[in-house]
């Protein structure tokens, strides 16, 4: 059996839109359509945001402590301090 002497290396670059948020939504479908932000475990800064969270003005790298977190029955609702979010 002959073994090939040359190998063709292939590299793929995959860019997932809001990847960590998308992973959370796969595991928890109830999060679909809700603003979702994933914070880093090191310094608590936003590392992934859904479009709904972006529309609220949450910026990439923003510290989680900058936002008021409202508990709601289906999870947590991040609200920028300048918004008019209210707890339900």
PDB file of N, CA and C in Angstrom:
ATOM      1  N   UNK A   1       0.851  -1.177   0.000  1.00  0.00           N
ATOM      2  CA  UNK A   1       0.000   0.000   0.000  1.00  0.00           C
ATOM      3  C   UNK A   1       0.891   1.233   0.000  1.00  0.00           C
ATOM      4  N   UNK A   2       0.667   2.095  -0.952  1.00  0.00           N
ATOM      5  CA  UNK A   2       1.461   3.321  -1.051  1.00  0.00           C
ATOM      6  C   UNK A   2       0.871   4.396  -0.142  1.00  0.00           C
ATOM      7  N   UNK A   3       1.747   5.107   0.563  1.00  0.00           N
ATOM      8  CA  UNK A   3       1.342   6.229   1.418  1.00  0.00           C
ATOM      9  C   UNK A   3       1.697   7.506   0.683  1.00  0.00           C
ATOM     10  N   UNK A   4       0.733   8.431   0.546  1.00  0.00           N
ATOM     11  CA  UNK A   4       1.049   9.681  -0.156  1.00  0.00           C
ATOM     12  C   UNK A   4       2.156  10.448   0.569  1.00  0.00           C
ATOM     13  N   UNK A   5       3.040  11.023  -0.200  1.00  0.00           N
ATOM     14  CA  UNK A   5       4.157  11.772   0.390  1.00  0.00           C
ATOM     15  C   UNK A   5       3.847  13.249   0.532  1.00  0.00           C
ATOM     16  N   UNK A   6       2.809  13.717  -0.114  1.00  0.00           N
ATOM     17  CA  UNK A   6       2.435  15.125   0.026  1.00  0.00           C
ATOM     18  C   UNK A   6       1.068  15.215   0.687  1.00  0.00           C
ATOM     19  N   UNK A   7       0.930  16.174   1.536  1.00  0.00           N
ATOM     20  CA  UNK A   7      -0.330  16.409   2.227  1.00  0.00           C
ATOM     21  C   UNK A   7      -0.807  17.813   1.880  1.00  0.00           C
ATOM     22  N   UNK A   8      -2.055  17.916   1.578  1.00  0.00           N
ATOM     23  CA  UNK A   8      -2.640  19.220   1.309  1.00  0.00           C
ATOM     24  C   UNK A   8      -3.372  19.664   2.562  1.00  0.00           C
ATOM     25  N   UNK A   9      -2.878  20.716   3.129  1.00  0.00           N
ATOM     26  CA  UNK A   9      -3.500  21.235   4.341  1.00  0.00           C
ATOM     27  C   UNK A   9      -4.586  22.229   3.968  1.00  0.00           C
ATOM     28  N   UNK A  10      -5.731  22.081   4.608  1.00  0.00           N
ATOM     29  CA  UNK A  10      -6.838  23.008   4.372  1.00  0.00           C
ATOM     30  C   UNK A  10      -7.158  23.704   5.690  1.00  0.00           C
ATOM     31  N   UNK A  11      -7.417  24.970   5.586  1.00  0.00           N
ATOM     32  CA  UNK A  11      -7.756  25.769   6.757  1.00  0.00           C
ATOM     33  C   UNK A  11      -9.110  26.416   6.492  1.00  0.00           C
ATOM     34  N   UNK A  12      -9.982  26.312   7.471  1.00  0.00           N
ATOM     35  CA  UNK A  12     -11.309  26.931   7.338  1.00  0.00           C
ATOM     36  C   UNK A  12     -11.457  28.018   8.390  1.00  0.00           C
ATOM     37  N   UNK A  13     -11.987  29.134   8.002  1.00  0.00           N
ATOM     38  CA  UNK A  13     -12.299  30.217   8.921  1.00  0.00           C
ATOM     39  C   UNK A  13     -13.807  30.329   9.004  1.00  0.00           C
ATOM     40  N   UNK A  14     -14.338  30.088  10.189  1.00  0.00           N
ATOM     41  CA  UNK A  14     -15.783  30.141  10.384  1.00  0.00           C
ATOM     42  C   UNK A  14     -16.081  31.280  11.344  1.00  0.00           C
ATOM     43  N   UNK A  15     -16.915  32.202  10.910  1.00  0.00           N
ATOM     44  CA  UNK A  15     -17.293  33.343  11.731  1.00  0.00           C
ATOM     45  C   UNK A  15     -18.757  33.190  12.108  1.00  0.00           C
ATOM     46  N   UNK A  16     -18.998  32.815  13.361  1.00  0.00           N
ATOM     47  CA  UNK A  16     -20.364  32.648  13.844  1.00  0.00           C
ATOM     48  C   UNK A  16     -20.878  33.962  14.403  1.00  0.00           C
ATOM     49  N   UNK A  17     -22.034  34.406  13.931  1.00  0.00           N
ATOM     50  CA  UNK A  17     -22.615  35.655  14.409  1.00  0.00           C
ATOM     51  C   UNK A  17     -23.107  35.467  15.835  1.00  0.00           C
ATOM     52  N   UNK A  18     -22.557  36.233  16.779  1.00  0.00           N
ATOM     53  CA  UNK A  18     -22.925  36.132  18.197  1.00  0.00           C
ATOM     54  C   UNK A  18     -22.837  34.672  18.649  1.00  0.00           C
ATOM     55  N   UNK A  19     -21.703  34.053  18.407  1.00  0.00           N
ATOM     56  CA  UNK A  19     -21.560  32.604  18.537  1.00  0.00           C
ATOM     57  C   UNK A  19     -21.989  32.063  19.898  1.00  0.00           C
ATOM     58  N   UNK A  20     -21.480  32.636  20.978  1.00  0.00           N
ATOM     59  CA  UNK A  20     -21.823  32.100  22.297  1.00  0.00           C
ATOM     60  C   UNK A  20     -23.307  32.291  22.608  1.00  0.00           C
ATOM     61  N   UNK A  21     -23.881  33.383  22.148  1.00  0.00           N
ATOM     62  CA  UNK A  21     -25.320  33.595  22.332  1.00  0.00           C
ATOM     63  C   UNK A  21     -26.101  32.560  21.534  1.00  0.00           C
ATOM     64  N   UNK A  22     -25.654  32.278  20.337  1.00  0.00           N
ATOM     65  CA  UNK A  22     -26.322  31.275  19.511  1.00  0.00           C
ATOM     66  C   UNK A  22     -26.264  29.908  20.178  1.00  0.00           C
ATOM     67  N   UNK A  23     -25.138  29.587  20.793  1.00  0.00           N
ATOM     68  CA  UNK A  23     -25.020  28.309  21.507  1.00  0.00           C
ATOM     69  C   UNK A  23     -25.997  28.248  22.673  1.00  0.00           C
ATOM     70  N   UNK A  24     -26.129  29.339  23.414  1.00  0.00           N
ATOM     71  CA  UNK A  24     -27.084  29.373  24.529  1.00  0.00           C
ATOM     72  C   UNK A  24     -28.507  29.182  24.032  1.00  0.00           C
ATOM     73  N   UNK A  25     -28.825  29.781  22.903  1.00  0.00           N
ATOM     74  CA  UNK A  25     -30.183  29.665  22.362  1.00  0.00           C
ATOM     75  C   UNK A  25     -30.480  28.250  21.869  1.00  0.00           C
ATOM     76  N   UNK A  26     -29.466  27.535  21.410  1.00  0.00           N
ATOM     77  CA  UNK A  26     -29.674  26.141  21.020  1.00  0.00           C
ATOM     78  C   UNK A  26     -30.045  25.318  22.245  1.00  0.00           C
ATOM     79  N   UNK A  27     -29.354  25.567  23.353  1.00  0.00           N
ATOM     80  CA  UNK A  27     -29.602  24.802  24.576  1.00  0.00           C
ATOM     81  C   UNK A  27     -30.854  25.278  25.316  1.00  0.00           C
ATOM     82  N   UNK A  28     -31.213  26.551  25.153  1.00  0.00           N
ATOM     83  CA  UNK A  28     -32.374  27.129  25.847  1.00  0.00           C
ATOM     84  C   UNK A  28     -33.214  27.905  24.836  1.00  0.00           C
ATOM     85  N   UNK A  29     -34.062  27.217  24.080  1.00  0.00           N
ATOM     86  CA  UNK A  29     -34.845  27.872  23.016  1.00  0.00           C
ATOM     87  C   UNK A  29     -35.733  29.007  23.518  1.00  0.00           C
ATOM     88  N   UNK A  30     -36.060  29.043  24.789  1.00  0.00           N
ATOM     89  CA  UNK A  30     -36.877  30.114  25.329  1.00  0.00           C
ATOM     90  C   UNK A  30     -36.198  31.472  25.266  1.00  0.00           C
ATOM     91  N   UNK A  31     -34.896  31.493  24.996  1.00  0.00           N
ATOM     92  CA  UNK A  31     -34.162  32.761  24.888  1.00  0.00           C
ATOM     93  C   UNK A  31     -34.286  33.395  23.508  1.00  0.00           C
ATOM     94  N   UNK A  32     -34.859  32.670  22.565  1.00  0.00           N
ATOM     95  CA  UNK A  32     -35.002  33.196  21.203  1.00  0.00           C
ATOM     96  C   UNK A  32     -35.829  34.478  21.216  1.00  0.00           C
ATOM     97  N   UNK A  33     -35.314  35.506  20.547  1.00  0.00           N
ATOM     98  CA  UNK A  33     -36.018  36.780  20.437  1.00  0.00           C
ATOM     99  C   UNK A  33     -35.812  37.709  21.619  1.00  0.00           C
ATOM    100  N   UNK A  34     -35.092  37.271  22.631  1.00  0.00           N
ATOM    101  CA  UNK A  34     -34.826  38.107  23.806  1.00  0.00           C
ATOM    102  C   UNK A  34     -33.396  38.631  23.730  1.00  0.00           C
ATOM    103  N   UNK A  35     -33.144  39.822  24.288  1.00  0.00           N
ATOM    104  CA  UNK A  35     -31.757  40.312  24.306  1.00  0.00           C
ATOM    105  C   UNK A  35     -30.910  39.400  25.180  1.00  0.00           C
ATOM    106  N   UNK A  36     -29.771  39.002  24.675  1.00  0.00           N
ATOM    107  CA  UNK A  36     -28.890  38.079  25.392  1.00  0.00           C
ATOM    108  C   UNK A  36     -27.459  38.561  25.270  1.00  0.00           C
ATOM    109  N   UNK A  37     -26.767  38.599  26.398  1.00  0.00           N
ATOM    110  CA  UNK A  37     -25.362  38.997  26.430  1.00  0.00           C
ATOM    111  C   UNK A  37     -24.601  37.924  27.186  1.00  0.00           C
ATOM    112  N   UNK A  38     -23.482  37.490  26.634  1.00  0.00           N
ATOM    113  CA  UNK A  38     -22.608  36.553  27.323  1.00  0.00           C
ATOM    114  C   UNK A  38     -21.417  37.348  27.833  1.00  0.00           C
ATOM    115  N   UNK A  39     -21.156  37.217  29.136  1.00  0.00           N
ATOM    116  CA  UNK A  39     -20.038  37.928  29.768  1.00  0.00           C
ATOM    117  C   UNK A  39     -18.852  37.002  29.912  1.00  0.00           C
ATOM    118  N   UNK A  40     -17.651  37.576  29.879  1.00  0.00           N
ATOM    119  CA  UNK A  40     -16.443  36.778  30.086  1.00  0.00           C
ATOM    120  C   UNK A  40     -16.388  36.326  31.538  1.00  0.00           C
ATOM    121  N   UNK A  41     -15.735  35.203  31.762  1.00  0.00           N
ATOM    122  CA  UNK A  41     -15.624  34.725  33.137  1.00  0.00           C
ATOM    123  C   UNK A  41     -14.454  35.373  33.871  1.00  0.00           C
ATOM    124  N   UNK A  42     -13.656  36.132  33.160  1.00  0.00           N
ATOM    125  CA  UNK A  42     -12.484  36.743  33.770  1.00  0.00           C
ATOM    126  C   UNK A  42     -12.813  38.111  34.366  1.00  0.00           C
ATOM    127  N   UNK A  43     -13.352  38.994  33.542  1.00  0.00           N
ATOM    128  CA  UNK A  43     -13.611  40.358  34.025  1.00  0.00           C
ATOM    129  C   UNK A  43     -15.060  40.795  33.868  1.00  0.00           C
ATOM    130  N   UNK A  44     -15.936  39.901  33.435  1.00  0.00           N
ATOM    131  CA  UNK A  44     -17.360  40.213  33.348  1.00  0.00           C
ATOM    132  C   UNK A  44     -17.729  41.191  32.257  1.00  0.00           C
ATOM    133  N   UNK A  45     -16.984  41.203  31.155  1.00  0.00           N
ATOM    134  CA  UNK A  45     -17.288  42.103  30.041  1.00  0.00           C
ATOM    135  C   UNK A  45     -18.024  41.341  28.943  1.00  0.00           C
ATOM    136  N   UNK A  46     -18.839  42.062  28.185  1.00  0.00           N
ATOM    137  CA  UNK A  46     -19.623  41.454  27.108  1.00  0.00           C
ATOM    138  C   UNK A  46     -18.701  40.923  26.019  1.00  0.00           C
ATOM    139  N   UNK A  47     -18.824  39.622  25.739  1.00  0.00           N
ATOM    140  CA  UNK A  47     -18.016  39.020  24.673  1.00  0.00           C
ATOM    141  C   UNK A  47     -18.886  38.551  23.506  1.00  0.00           C
ATOM    142  N   UNK A  48     -20.193  38.495  23.708  1.00  0.00           N
ATOM    143  CA  UNK A  48     -21.124  38.150  22.633  1.00  0.00           C
ATOM    144  C   UNK A  48     -22.463  38.798  22.952  1.00  0.00           C
ATOM    145  N   UNK A  49     -23.122  39.318  21.900  1.00  0.00           N
ATOM    146  CA  UNK A  49     -24.413  39.987  22.078  1.00  0.00           C
ATOM    147  C   UNK A  49     -25.324  39.613  20.927  1.00  0.00           C
ATOM    148  N   UNK A  50     -26.592  39.417  21.227  1.00  0.00           N
ATOM    149  CA  UNK A  50     -27.562  39.201  20.158  1.00  0.00           C
ATOM    150  C   UNK A  50     -27.939  40.557  19.569  1.00  0.00           C
ATOM    151  N   UNK A  51     -28.601  40.517  18.426  1.00  0.00           N
ATOM    152  CA  UNK A  51     -29.024  41.769  17.795  1.00  0.00           C
ATOM    153  C   UNK A  51     -29.962  42.538  18.715  1.00  0.00           C
ATOM    154  N   UNK A  52     -30.804  41.823  19.460  1.00  0.00           N
ATOM    155  CA  UNK A  52     -31.722  42.486  20.385  1.00  0.00           C
ATOM    156  C   UNK A  52     -30.956  43.255  21.462  1.00  0.00           C
ATOM    157  N   UNK A  53     -29.858  42.696  21.951  1.00  0.00           N
ATOM    158  CA  UNK A  53     -29.032  43.381  22.952  1.00  0.00           C
ATOM    159  C   UNK A  53     -28.298  44.565  22.327  1.00  0.00           C
ATOM    160  N   UNK A  54     -27.839  44.404  21.101  1.00  0.00           N
ATOM    161  CA  UNK A  54     -27.180  45.504  20.396  1.00  0.00           C
ATOM    162  C   UNK A  54     -28.153  46.669  20.220  1.00  0.00           C
ATOM    163  N   UNK A  55     -29.415  46.336  19.930  1.00  0.00           N
ATOM    164  CA  UNK A  55     -30.426  47.381  19.749  1.00  0.00           C
ATOM    165  C   UNK A  55     -30.679  48.149  21.043  1.00  0.00           C
ATOM    166  N   UNK A  56     -30.418  47.539  22.190  1.00  0.00           N
ATOM    167  CA  UNK A  56     -30.551  48.223  23.480  1.00  0.00           C
ATOM    168  C   UNK A  56     -29.356  49.134  23.771  1.00  0.00           C
ATOM    169  N   UNK A  57     -28.307  49.044  22.930  1.00  0.00           N
ATOM    170  CA  UNK A  57     -27.142  49.894  23.123  1.00  0.00           C
ATOM    171  C   UNK A  57     -26.025  49.245  23.909  1.00  0.00           C
ATOM    172  N   UNK A  58     -26.100  47.946  24.139  1.00  0.00           N
ATOM    173  CA  UNK A  58     -25.026  47.249  24.858  1.00  0.00           C
ATOM    174  C   UNK A  58     -23.868  47.049  23.895  1.00  0.00           C
ATOM    175  N   UNK A  59     -22.713  47.551  24.265  1.00  0.00           N
ATOM    176  CA  UNK A  59     -21.557  47.518  23.377  1.00  0.00           C
ATOM    177  C   UNK A  59     -20.640  46.343  23.698  1.00  0.00           C
ATOM    178  N   UNK A  60     -19.878  45.919  22.692  1.00  0.00           N
ATOM    179  CA  UNK A  60     -18.914  44.837  22.872  1.00  0.00           C
ATOM    180  C   UNK A  60     -17.845  45.278  23.858  1.00  0.00           C
ATOM    181  N   UNK A  61     -17.522  44.419  24.804  1.00  0.00           N
ATOM    182  CA  UNK A  61     -16.513  44.730  25.794  1.00  0.00           C
ATOM    183  C   UNK A  61     -17.028  45.544  26.968  1.00  0.00           C
ATOM    184  N   UNK A  62     -18.302  45.898  26.935  1.00  0.00           N
ATOM    185  CA  UNK A  62     -18.877  46.695  28.028  1.00  0.00           C
ATOM    186  C   UNK A  62     -18.896  45.863  29.308  1.00  0.00           C
ATOM    187  N   UNK A  63     -18.521  46.446  30.433  1.00  0.00           N
ATOM    188  CA  UNK A  63     -18.580  45.701  31.691  1.00  0.00           C
ATOM    189  C   UNK A  63     -20.033  45.422  32.078  1.00  0.00           C
ATOM    190  N   UNK A  64     -20.283  44.195  32.516  1.00  0.00           N
ATOM    191  CA  UNK A  64     -21.627  43.826  32.923  1.00  0.00           C
ATOM    192  C   UNK A  64     -22.141  44.681  34.063  1.00  0.00           C
ATOM    193  N   UNK A  65     -21.235  45.202  34.868  1.00  0.00           N
ATOM    194  CA  UNK A  65     -21.639  46.033  36.005  1.00  0.00           C
ATOM    195  C   UNK A  65     -22.219  47.373  35.557  1.00  0.00           C
ATOM    196  N   UNK A  66     -22.072  47.730  34.284  1.00  0.00           N
ATOM    197  CA  UNK A  66     -22.600  48.996  33.768  1.00  0.00           C
ATOM    198  C   UNK A  66     -24.120  48.935  33.599  1.00  0.00           C
ATOM    199  N   UNK A  67     -24.666  47.737  33.588  1.00  0.00           N
ATOM    200  CA  UNK A  67     -26.083  47.553  33.304  1.00  0.00           C
ATOM    201  C   UNK A  67     -26.818  47.044  34.533  1.00  0.00           C
ATOM    202  N   UNK A  68     -28.069  47.466  34.639  1.00  0.00           N
ATOM    203  CA  UNK A  68     -28.938  46.985  35.699  1.00  0.00           C
ATOM    204  C   UNK A  68     -29.509  45.653  35.222  1.00  0.00           C
ATOM    205  N   UNK A  69     -29.481  44.644  36.066  1.00  0.00           N
ATOM    206  CA  UNK A  69     -29.995  43.330  35.687  1.00  0.00           C
ATOM    207  C   UNK A  69     -31.329  43.109  36.392  1.00  0.00           C
ATOM    208  N   UNK A  70     -32.381  42.928  35.609  1.00  0.00           N
ATOM    209  CA  UNK A  70     -33.721  42.714  36.159  1.00  0.00           C
ATOM    210  C   UNK A  70     -34.055  41.237  36.072  1.00  0.00           C
ATOM    211  N   UNK A  71     -34.425  40.610  37.183  1.00  0.00           N
ATOM    212  CA  UNK A  71     -34.864  39.204  37.084  1.00  0.00           C
ATOM    213  C   UNK A  71     -36.268  39.127  36.492  1.00  0.00           C
ATOM    214  N   UNK A  72     -36.457  38.225  35.564  1.00  0.00           N
ATOM    215  CA  UNK A  72     -37.782  37.964  35.004  1.00  0.00           C
ATOM    216  C   UNK A  72     -37.984  36.455  35.042  1.00  0.00           C
ATOM    217  N   UNK A  73     -39.220  35.973  34.906  1.00  0.00           N
ATOM    218  CA  UNK A  73     -39.467  34.535  35.049  1.00  0.00           C
ATOM    219  C   UNK A  73     -38.655  33.648  34.114  1.00  0.00           C
ATOM    220  N   UNK A  74     -38.287  34.135  32.941  1.00  0.00           N
ATOM    221  CA  UNK A  74     -37.564  33.293  31.987  1.00  0.00           C
ATOM    222  C   UNK A  74     -36.061  33.543  32.003  1.00  0.00           C
ATOM    223  N   UNK A  75     -35.552  34.331  32.929  1.00  0.00           N
ATOM    224  CA  UNK A  75     -34.119  34.580  32.984  1.00  0.00           C
ATOM    225  C   UNK A  75     -33.805  35.970  33.483  1.00  0.00           C
ATOM    226  N   UNK A  76     -32.808  36.597  32.910  1.00  0.00           N
ATOM    227  CA  UNK A  76     -32.362  37.936  33.315  1.00  0.00           C
ATOM    228  C   UNK A  76     -32.473  38.871  32.145  1.00  0.00           C
ATOM    229  N   UNK A  77     -32.859  40.089  32.414  1.00  0.00           N
ATOM    230  CA  UNK A  77     -33.068  41.089  31.368  1.00  0.00           C
ATOM    231  C   UNK A  77     -32.082  42.226  31.586  1.00  0.00           C
ATOM    232  N   UNK A  78     -31.105  42.394  30.706  1.00  0.00           N
ATOM    233  CA  UNK A  78     -30.153  43.494  30.887  1.00  0.00           C
ATOM    234  C   UNK A  78     -30.744  44.813  30.403  1.00  0.00           C
ATOM    235  N   UNK A  79     -30.625  45.827  31.192  1.00  0.00           N
ATOM    236  CA  UNK A  79     -31.157  47.132  30.817  1.00  0.00           C
ATOM    237  C   UNK A  79     -30.088  48.201  31.003  1.00  0.00           C
ATOM    238  N   UNK A  80     -29.752  48.924  29.940  1.00  0.00           N
ATOM    239  CA  UNK A  80     -28.824  50.032  30.107  1.00  0.00           C
ATOM    240  C   UNK A  80     -29.401  51.054  31.072  1.00  0.00           C
ATOM    241  N   UNK A  81     -28.566  51.692  31.888  1.00  0.00           N
ATOM    242  CA  UNK A  81     -29.071  52.619  32.885  1.00  0.00           C
ATOM    243  C   UNK A  81     -29.839  53.805  32.305  1.00  0.00           C
ATOM    244  N   UNK A  82     -29.643  54.105  31.017  1.00  0.00           N
ATOM    245  CA  UNK A  82     -30.344  55.238  30.408  1.00  0.00           C
ATOM    246  C   UNK A  82     -31.656  54.828  29.772  1.00  0.00           C
ATOM    247  N   UNK A  83     -31.987  53.521  29.807  1.00  0.00           N
ATOM    248  CA  UNK A  83     -33.223  53.072  29.164  1.00  0.00           C
ATOM    249  C   UNK A  83     -34.392  53.172  30.127  1.00  0.00           C
ATOM    250  N   UNK A  84     -35.553  52.818  29.640  1.00  0.00           N
ATOM    251  CA  UNK A  84     -36.763  52.874  30.451  1.00  0.00           C
ATOM    252  C   UNK A  84     -37.267  51.481  30.768  1.00  0.00           C
ATOM    253  N   UNK A  85     -36.338  50.535  31.009  1.00  0.00           N
ATOM    254  CA  UNK A  85     -36.734  49.171  31.329  1.00  0.00           C
ATOM    255  C   UNK A  85     -37.343  49.120  32.711  1.00  0.00           C
ATOM    256  N   UNK A  86     -38.320  48.273  32.865  1.00  0.00           N
ATOM    257  CA  UNK A  86     -38.922  48.071  34.186  1.00  0.00           C
ATOM    258  C   UNK A  86     -38.999  46.586  34.456  1.00  0.00           C
ATOM    259  N   UNK A  87     -38.897  46.226  35.703  1.00  0.00           N
ATOM    260  CA  UNK A  87     -39.006  44.819  36.076  1.00  0.00           C
ATOM    261  C   UNK A  87     -40.449  44.362  35.947  1.00  0.00           C
ATOM    262  N   UNK A  88     -40.633  43.104  35.563  1.00  0.00           N
ATOM    263  CA  UNK A  88     -41.989  42.563  35.462  1.00  0.00           C
ATOM    264  C   UNK A  88     -42.200  41.532  36.538  1.00  0.00           C
TER     265      UNK A  88
END
